[in-house]
Coordinates of C-alpha atoms in Angstrom, one line a residue:
V1 CA 7.7 -3.5 11.6
T2 CA 4.5 -5.3 10.9
T3 CA 2.1 -2.3 10.7
I4 CA 2.6 0.9 8.7
D5 CA 0.2 3.8 9.4
F6 CA 1.0 7.0 7.5
E7 CA -0.3 10.1 9.2
E8 CA -3.0 12.0 7.6
G9 CA -2.8 15.8 7.3
G10 CA 0.4 16.3 5.3
T11 CA 0.1 18.3 2.2
E12 CA 2.9 16.8 0.1
T13 CA 2.2 13.8 -2.2
L14 CA 3.3 10.5 -0.6
T15 CA 4.6 8.2 -3.3
I16 CA 4.7 4.5 -2.3
K17 CA 7.2 2.4 -4.3
G18 CA 8.2 -1.2 -3.9
D19 CA 11.4 -0.2 -2.0
F20 CA 9.8 2.2 0.4
I21 CA 10.9 0.2 3.5
E22 CA 13.5 -2.4 4.2
D23 CA 12.4 -5.8 5.2
S24 CA 8.9 -5.0 4.0
N25 CA 8.0 -8.7 3.6
K26 CA 7.0 -8.7 7.3
I27 CA 4.3 -6.0 6.9
R28 CA 0.9 -7.3 7.7
E29 CA -1.1 -4.1 7.8
V30 CA -0.9 -0.8 6.0
H31 CA -3.0 2.4 6.2
L32 CA -2.6 4.9 3.4
P33 CA -3.8 8.5 3.5
A34 CA -5.6 10.4 0.8
R35 CA -2.3 12.0 -0.3
A36 CA -0.8 8.7 -1.2
V37 CA 0.1 7.7 -4.8
L38 CA 0.7 4.0 -5.3
A39 CA 3.3 3.2 -7.9
T40 CA 3.2 0.1 -10.1
Y41 CA 4.2 -3.0 -8.1
A42 CA 4.2 -0.9 -4.8
F43 CA 3.5 -3.9 -2.6
Y44 CA 4.7 -6.6 -5.0
M45 CA 5.1 -10.0 -3.3
R46 CA 4.3 -8.8 0.2
R47 CA 3.0 -12.2 1.1
A48 CA 2.4 -11.3 4.8
L49 CA 0.2 -8.3 4.0
E50 CA -3.3 -9.0 5.2
V51 CA -5.1 -5.7 5.8
V52 CA -5.0 -2.6 3.5
T53 CA -6.9 0.6 4.3
L54 CA -7.1 3.2 1.5
E55 CA -8.5 6.5 2.4
E56 CA -11.0 8.3 0.2
G57 CA -9.1 10.8 -1.9
I58 CA -6.4 8.6 -3.3
T59 CA -6.4 9.4 -7.0
E60 CA -3.4 7.5 -8.5
F61 CA -3.1 3.8 -8.4
G62 CA -0.5 1.9 -10.5
S63 CA -1.0 -1.5 -12.1
N64 CA -0.2 -4.6 -10.2
V65 CA 0.1 -2.8 -6.9
F66 CA -0.8 -5.8 -4.8
Y67 CA 0.5 -8.5 -7.3
Y68 CA 1.3 -11.7 -5.4
C69 CA 0.0 -10.4 -2.1
T70 CA -1.6 -13.8 -1.4
S71 CA -2.7 -13.1 2.2
I72 CA -5.0 -10.2 1.5
S73 CA -8.6 -11.2 1.9
S74 CA -10.1 -8.0 0.5
I75 CA -9.4 -4.4 -0.4
E76 CA -11.9 -1.6 -0.9
I77 CA -10.8 0.7 -3.6
P78 CA -12.1 4.3 -3.0
A79 CA -14.2 5.9 -5.7
S80 CA -11.6 8.6 -6.0
V81 CA -9.1 6.2 -7.6
T82 CA -8.7 6.9 -11.3

């Protein structure tokens, strides 16, 4: 798995934690819907991660979510993040 694309349209909160998928060190791209909550260190040391798409509407974003994700070139944080 190198791309994770969570479907939009669900109503339940989707909490992303550091252990959300096995072998996540191969993930290069992730698309997160508005219902996502990113826990502290959610993507810690995912060095292959290059592309992150955060949908407008995400409101919770833990600290150090992308800590040591050295391949990410840029991330746009939606205004909805508190």
